Coordinates of C-alpha atoms in Angstrom, one line a residue:
M1 CA 8.5 18.5 12.1
S2 CA 5.2 19.3 11.3
S3 CA 4.0 22.7 12.5
I4 CA 0.5 22.1 11.7
Q5 CA -1.8 21.9 14.9
F6 CA -5.3 20.0 15.1
T7 CA -8.1 20.5 17.3
H8 CA -10.8 17.9 17.6
K9 CA -14.0 17.4 19.6
S10 CA -12.1 16.9 23.1
H11 CA -10.3 20.1 22.2
T12 CA -6.8 18.4 22.3
V13 CA -4.1 20.2 20.5
I14 CA -1.6 18.3 18.8
A15 CA 2.0 19.5 19.5
E16 CA 4.1 21.1 16.8
S17 CA 6.9 18.4 17.3
T18 CA 4.3 15.6 16.4
T19 CA 4.8 13.7 13.2
P20 CA 1.5 13.0 11.6
V21 CA 1.4 9.5 10.0
T22 CA -0.9 8.6 7.2
V23 CA -1.7 5.0 6.6
F24 CA -2.5 3.4 3.1
T25 CA -4.6 0.0 3.0
G26 CA -6.0 -1.7 0.2
F27 CA -6.2 -5.2 -1.2
L28 CA -3.3 -7.0 -3.2
G29 CA -3.1 -5.2 -6.5
A30 CA -5.5 -2.1 -5.8
G31 CA -2.7 0.3 -6.9
K32 CA -1.5 1.7 -3.5
T33 CA 2.1 2.3 -4.6
S34 CA 1.3 4.0 -7.8
I35 CA -1.1 6.4 -5.9
I36 CA 1.3 7.2 -3.2
L37 CA 4.2 8.0 -5.6
N38 CA 1.8 10.3 -7.5
L39 CA 0.9 11.9 -4.1
L40 CA 4.5 12.4 -3.4
K41 CA 5.2 14.3 -6.6
R42 CA 2.4 16.7 -5.9
A43 CA 3.4 17.6 -2.4
D44 CA 5.4 20.6 -1.8
P45 CA 9.0 19.7 -2.2
A46 CA 10.0 21.5 0.9
Y47 CA 7.4 19.2 3.0
R48 CA 9.5 16.2 4.1
I49 CA 7.7 12.8 3.7
V50 CA 9.2 9.5 4.3
L51 CA 7.5 6.1 3.1
L52 CA 7.5 3.1 5.3
K53 CA 6.4 0.2 3.0
N54 CA 5.4 -3.3 4.2
E55 CA 5.7 -6.5 1.9
F56 CA 4.1 -9.7 3.0
G57 CA 7.0 -11.5 0.9
D58 CA 10.8 -10.4 0.5
A59 CA 10.8 -9.3 -2.9
E60 CA 11.2 -5.5 -2.5
T61 CA 9.5 -4.8 -5.9
D62 CA 7.6 -1.6 -4.9
S63 CA 10.4 -0.4 -2.9
A64 CA 12.5 -0.7 -6.0
L65 CA 10.0 1.4 -8.0
A66 CA 10.0 4.1 -5.2
R67 CA 13.8 4.3 -5.2
E68 CA 13.9 4.9 -8.7
S69 CA 11.7 8.0 -8.0
H70 CA 14.3 9.1 -5.5
I71 CA 12.1 9.0 -2.3
Q72 CA 13.3 8.4 1.2
I73 CA 12.0 4.8 1.8
A74 CA 12.2 2.0 4.6
E75 CA 10.8 -1.4 4.0
M76 CA 9.5 -4.2 6.5
T77 CA 9.5 -7.6 4.7
N78 CA 8.5 -11.2 5.2
G79 CA 5.6 -10.3 7.3
C80 CA 2.5 -8.3 7.9
L81 CA 2.3 -5.1 10.1
C82 CA -1.0 -6.1 11.5
C83 CA 0.4 -9.3 13.1
V84 CA 3.7 -10.6 12.5
L85 CA 5.4 -7.1 12.3
V86 CA 3.4 -5.1 14.4
G87 CA 5.8 -4.9 17.2
Q88 CA 8.5 -4.0 15.0
M89 CA 6.7 -1.1 13.5
K90 CA 7.4 1.2 16.5
R91 CA 11.2 0.8 16.3
A92 CA 10.8 1.5 12.5
L93 CA 9.1 4.7 13.0
E94 CA 11.3 5.9 15.7
E95 CA 14.5 5.3 13.4
L96 CA 12.9 7.0 10.5
K97 CA 12.0 10.1 12.5
E98 CA 15.4 10.3 14.1
K99 CA 17.2 9.9 10.9
Y100 CA 15.0 11.8 8.6
H101 CA 13.1 14.4 10.7
P102 CA 10.1 14.1 8.5
D103 CA 7.1 16.4 8.2
R104 CA 5.0 13.3 7.7
I105 CA 5.4 9.7 7.5
I106 CA 3.3 7.4 5.1
I107 CA 2.9 3.8 5.8
E108 CA 2.0 1.4 3.0
T109 CA 0.6 -1.7 4.4
S110 CA 0.7 -5.1 2.6
G111 CA -2.3 -5.8 0.8
S112 CA -3.5 -8.3 3.4
A113 CA -3.2 -6.1 6.3
F114 CA -6.1 -5.2 8.9
P115 CA -6.0 -1.5 9.6
A116 CA -6.9 -1.9 13.2
P117 CA -3.8 -3.3 15.0
I118 CA -1.8 -0.8 13.0
A119 CA -3.8 2.3 14.0
W120 CA -3.7 1.1 17.6
Q121 CA 0.2 0.7 17.7
I122 CA 0.5 4.5 16.3
R123 CA -2.1 5.7 18.7
E124 CA 0.0 4.1 21.5
M125 CA 3.1 6.0 20.3
E126 CA 1.6 9.4 20.7
P127 CA 3.8 10.4 23.8
L128 CA 6.9 9.6 21.6
G129 CA 5.7 12.2 19.0
F130 CA 3.6 10.4 16.5
H131 CA 0.2 11.3 15.5
L132 CA -2.4 9.0 13.4
D133 CA -3.7 11.5 10.8
S134 CA -5.7 9.0 8.7
I135 CA -6.4 5.8 7.2
L136 CA -6.9 5.6 3.5
T137 CA -8.2 2.6 1.6
V138 CA -7.7 2.0 -2.1
I139 CA -10.3 0.1 -4.0
D140 CA -9.5 -1.6 -7.3
C141 CA -12.7 -0.8 -9.4
I142 CA -11.8 -3.6 -11.7
N143 CA -11.6 -6.3 -9.3
F144 CA -13.3 -5.3 -6.1
C145 CA -16.6 -7.0 -6.5
G146 CA -14.8 -10.3 -7.1
Y147 CA -12.4 -10.4 -4.0
E148 CA -14.7 -8.6 -1.8
D149 CA -16.6 -12.0 -1.6
T150 CA -13.8 -14.2 -0.6
S151 CA -11.6 -11.6 1.3
Y152 CA -12.6 -10.7 4.8
T153 CA -9.4 -8.5 4.8
A154 CA -10.6 -6.6 1.9
R155 CA -14.1 -5.9 3.7
M156 CA -12.4 -4.7 6.8
Q157 CA -10.1 -2.5 4.8
A158 CA -13.2 -0.8 3.1
Q159 CA -15.3 -0.8 6.4
Y160 CA -12.7 1.2 8.6
T161 CA -11.1 4.1 6.9
D162 CA -11.3 7.8 6.5
I163 CA -11.5 8.1 2.8
I164 CA -12.1 5.4 0.1
I165 CA -9.9 6.1 -3.0
L166 CA -11.4 4.6 -6.1
N167 CA -8.6 3.5 -8.3
K168 CA -8.7 2.1 -12.0
W169 CA -12.1 3.6 -12.4
E170 CA -11.3 4.7 -15.9
Q171 CA -10.8 1.1 -17.0
V172 CA -14.5 0.2 -16.4
T173 CA -17.7 1.3 -17.6
E174 CA -20.0 3.5 -16.0
R175 CA -22.3 0.9 -15.1
Q176 CA -19.6 -1.2 -13.6
L177 CA -18.4 1.7 -11.7
D178 CA -21.9 2.2 -10.1
I179 CA -21.9 -1.4 -9.1
V180 CA -18.6 -1.1 -7.4
V181 CA -19.7 2.0 -5.4
D182 CA -22.8 0.1 -4.5
H183 CA -21.0 -2.8 -3.0
V184 CA -18.7 -0.2 -1.3
N185 CA -21.8 1.6 0.2
E186 CA -23.2 -1.8 1.5
L187 CA -19.9 -1.9 3.7
N188 CA -19.4 1.7 4.3
T189 CA -22.0 4.2 3.5
D190 CA -20.8 7.4 5.1
T191 CA -17.1 7.7 4.3
P192 CA -16.2 9.9 1.6
K193 CA -15.2 8.3 -1.8
I194 CA -12.9 10.0 -4.2
K195 CA -11.5 9.1 -7.5
A196 CA -7.7 8.6 -8.3
D197 CA -6.8 10.3 -11.4
R198 CA -4.7 7.7 -13.5
D199 CA -1.6 10.0 -13.9
A200 CA -2.1 12.5 -11.0
G201 CA -3.5 10.3 -8.3
V202 CA -5.0 12.3 -5.5
D203 CA -4.4 15.9 -4.2
P204 CA -2.4 16.0 -0.8
S205 CA -4.6 18.7 0.4
V206 CA -7.5 16.2 0.5
V207 CA -5.9 13.4 2.2
F208 CA -3.5 15.2 4.6
G209 CA -4.8 16.8 7.7
I210 CA -7.6 14.8 8.5
D211 CA -7.1 14.1 12.2
T212 CA -8.9 10.6 12.2
T213 CA -11.2 9.5 15.1
L214 CA -10.9 5.7 14.1
F215 CA -9.5 3.2 16.4
R216 CA -8.9 5.2 19.5
L217 CA -7.3 3.5 22.4
S218 CA -10.1 4.4 24.5
E219 CA -12.4 2.0 22.4
R220 CA -10.0 -0.8 21.9
D221 CA -11.2 -2.8 24.8
A222 CA -14.8 -2.1 24.0
D223 CA -14.7 -3.9 20.8
A224 CA -14.4 -0.6 18.7
T225 CA -14.2 -2.8 15.6
E226 CA -17.9 -4.2 16.1
G227 CA -17.2 -7.8 15.5
L228 CA -13.5 -8.0 14.6
D229 CA -12.8 -11.6 14.9
T230 CA -9.4 -11.8 16.8
D231 CA -8.9 -15.3 15.7
T232 CA -9.3 -14.3 11.9
A233 CA -7.1 -11.4 12.4
H234 CA -4.4 -13.8 13.1
T235 CA -5.0 -16.4 10.4
H236 CA -6.4 -14.3 7.6
H237 CA -3.1 -14.8 5.6
S238 CA -3.2 -18.2 5.6
Q239 CA -7.0 -18.1 4.7
E240 CA -6.8 -15.9 1.9
V241 CA -3.3 -15.6 0.5
D242 CA -0.6 -18.3 -0.5
L243 CA 2.8 -16.9 -1.2
V244 CA 4.9 -18.6 -3.9
E245 CA 8.4 -17.5 -4.8
I246 CA 10.6 -18.4 -7.6
R247 CA 14.4 -17.7 -7.7
R248 CA 16.7 -18.3 -10.5
G249 CA 20.4 -18.6 -9.6
V250 CA 23.3 -16.7 -11.3
R251 CA 26.9 -18.3 -12.0
E252 CA 29.7 -15.9 -11.9
T253 CA 31.2 -17.8 -14.8
L254 CA 28.2 -17.6 -17.0
P255 CA 26.4 -14.7 -18.7
P256 CA 23.4 -13.6 -16.6
P257 CA 20.5 -15.9 -17.3
M258 CA 17.4 -14.0 -18.9
L259 CA 13.9 -14.8 -20.4
D260 CA 12.6 -14.1 -23.5
T261 CA 10.6 -11.0 -23.5
A262 CA 7.6 -11.9 -25.5
S263 CA 7.1 -15.1 -23.9
F264 CA 7.3 -13.7 -20.5
I265 CA 4.5 -11.1 -21.3
Q266 CA 2.4 -13.8 -22.7
F267 CA 3.0 -15.7 -19.6
L268 CA 1.5 -12.9 -17.5
K269 CA -1.4 -12.2 -19.6
L270 CA -2.4 -16.1 -19.3
L271 CA -2.4 -16.2 -15.6
P272 CA -5.8 -16.9 -14.2
A273 CA -7.1 -13.5 -12.6
D274 CA -9.5 -15.6 -10.1
E275 CA -6.5 -17.5 -8.8
V276 CA -3.3 -15.1 -9.0
Y277 CA -3.7 -11.7 -7.2
R278 CA 0.0 -10.6 -7.8
V279 CA 3.1 -11.2 -9.5
K280 CA 6.1 -9.1 -8.3
G281 CA 9.7 -9.4 -8.6
I282 CA 12.8 -8.5 -10.7
V283 CA 13.7 -10.4 -14.0
R284 CA 16.2 -10.0 -16.6
L285 CA 14.6 -10.1 -20.2
S286 CA 16.3 -10.3 -23.5
G287 CA 14.8 -7.0 -24.9
A288 CA 12.8 -3.8 -24.7
V289 CA 9.0 -3.8 -23.9
A290 CA 6.2 -1.5 -24.5
D291 CA 5.2 1.2 -22.0
E292 CA 1.9 -0.1 -21.3
T293 CA 3.0 -3.3 -19.8
D294 CA 3.3 -4.0 -16.0
L295 CA 7.2 -4.0 -16.6
T296 CA 9.4 -1.0 -15.7
A297 CA 13.1 -1.1 -16.6
S298 CA 15.2 -0.3 -13.7
Q299 CA 17.5 2.8 -14.1
H300 CA 20.5 0.8 -13.5
S301 CA 19.7 -1.3 -16.7
T302 CA 17.7 0.8 -19.2
T303 CA 19.4 -0.4 -22.6
A304 CA 19.0 -3.7 -24.1
D305 CA 22.4 -5.6 -24.6
P306 CA 22.5 -8.9 -26.5
I307 CA 24.5 -10.4 -23.6
D308 CA 23.1 -8.8 -20.4
G309 CA 19.4 -7.9 -21.6
V310 CA 17.5 -5.6 -19.4
L311 CA 16.6 -5.8 -15.9
Y312 CA 12.8 -5.1 -15.3
I313 CA 10.9 -4.6 -12.2
V314 CA 7.5 -6.5 -12.6
N315 CA 4.4 -5.3 -11.0
H316 CA 1.5 -7.2 -12.4
A317 CA -1.9 -7.3 -10.9
F318 CA -4.9 -9.6 -11.7

């Protein structure tokens, strides 16, 4: 358990047995998983961190990536923590605390999650030994100005957060980055904004130990979110995101089906960025691919075999 104590304006001291919870939000494809994995690599190995991931669909792609990094992880799929699964989060957090005795729990929400219901659920669990430490929002500097105009969720995530993490900023020009920051500032001027390094991510000392004042229970009934539309909160998935799943069956008597590597990569490149936010899943390809693609070879299948091919984790954004 965490031995860190915090004192805020009301002089309330968090008990030593309390487990701090850090919540990562950010729209689809913003890069939350990569930032979290780099964050965990930079943390003290003796500091026990557990990751609770939420996937809107049932393809546990990011969870597979996390497992490849030997991180303790639990996942909640086929729903969003802010609405469908919010009641189940309590049980998941209790199980993680009992099983792993973590010093900190990180929650990675689905890209279409509102922060308020998740924060309130954690606030309600304070008597059970949980403490909402911070809400962090990852901004995709390449695409934010595009989906900000069409996504109520993206705007909510940028407005209600303790730190805005600018991701993929190295892939845009200085002028484009200025425009992104201007758009973010229109939604949230005062919140600190930090850049995530492509390889190193963010420093744990910057994002841990914030002791947020966002979404306090005492303010919930007083409309703390200043206009959060409850009806929109329950229907935002149908308004913003359509989920399409493709499965390819396997017969035991036949060699495992596989796709041509070059053709599949070309397929990803041709997808319209203004219509397809993410492509996630697991595919079997006919051979190896370059390191700079959005495909990661599973450690369980890292060599190209003319019969079996290579099993890849697909994590393609925009």
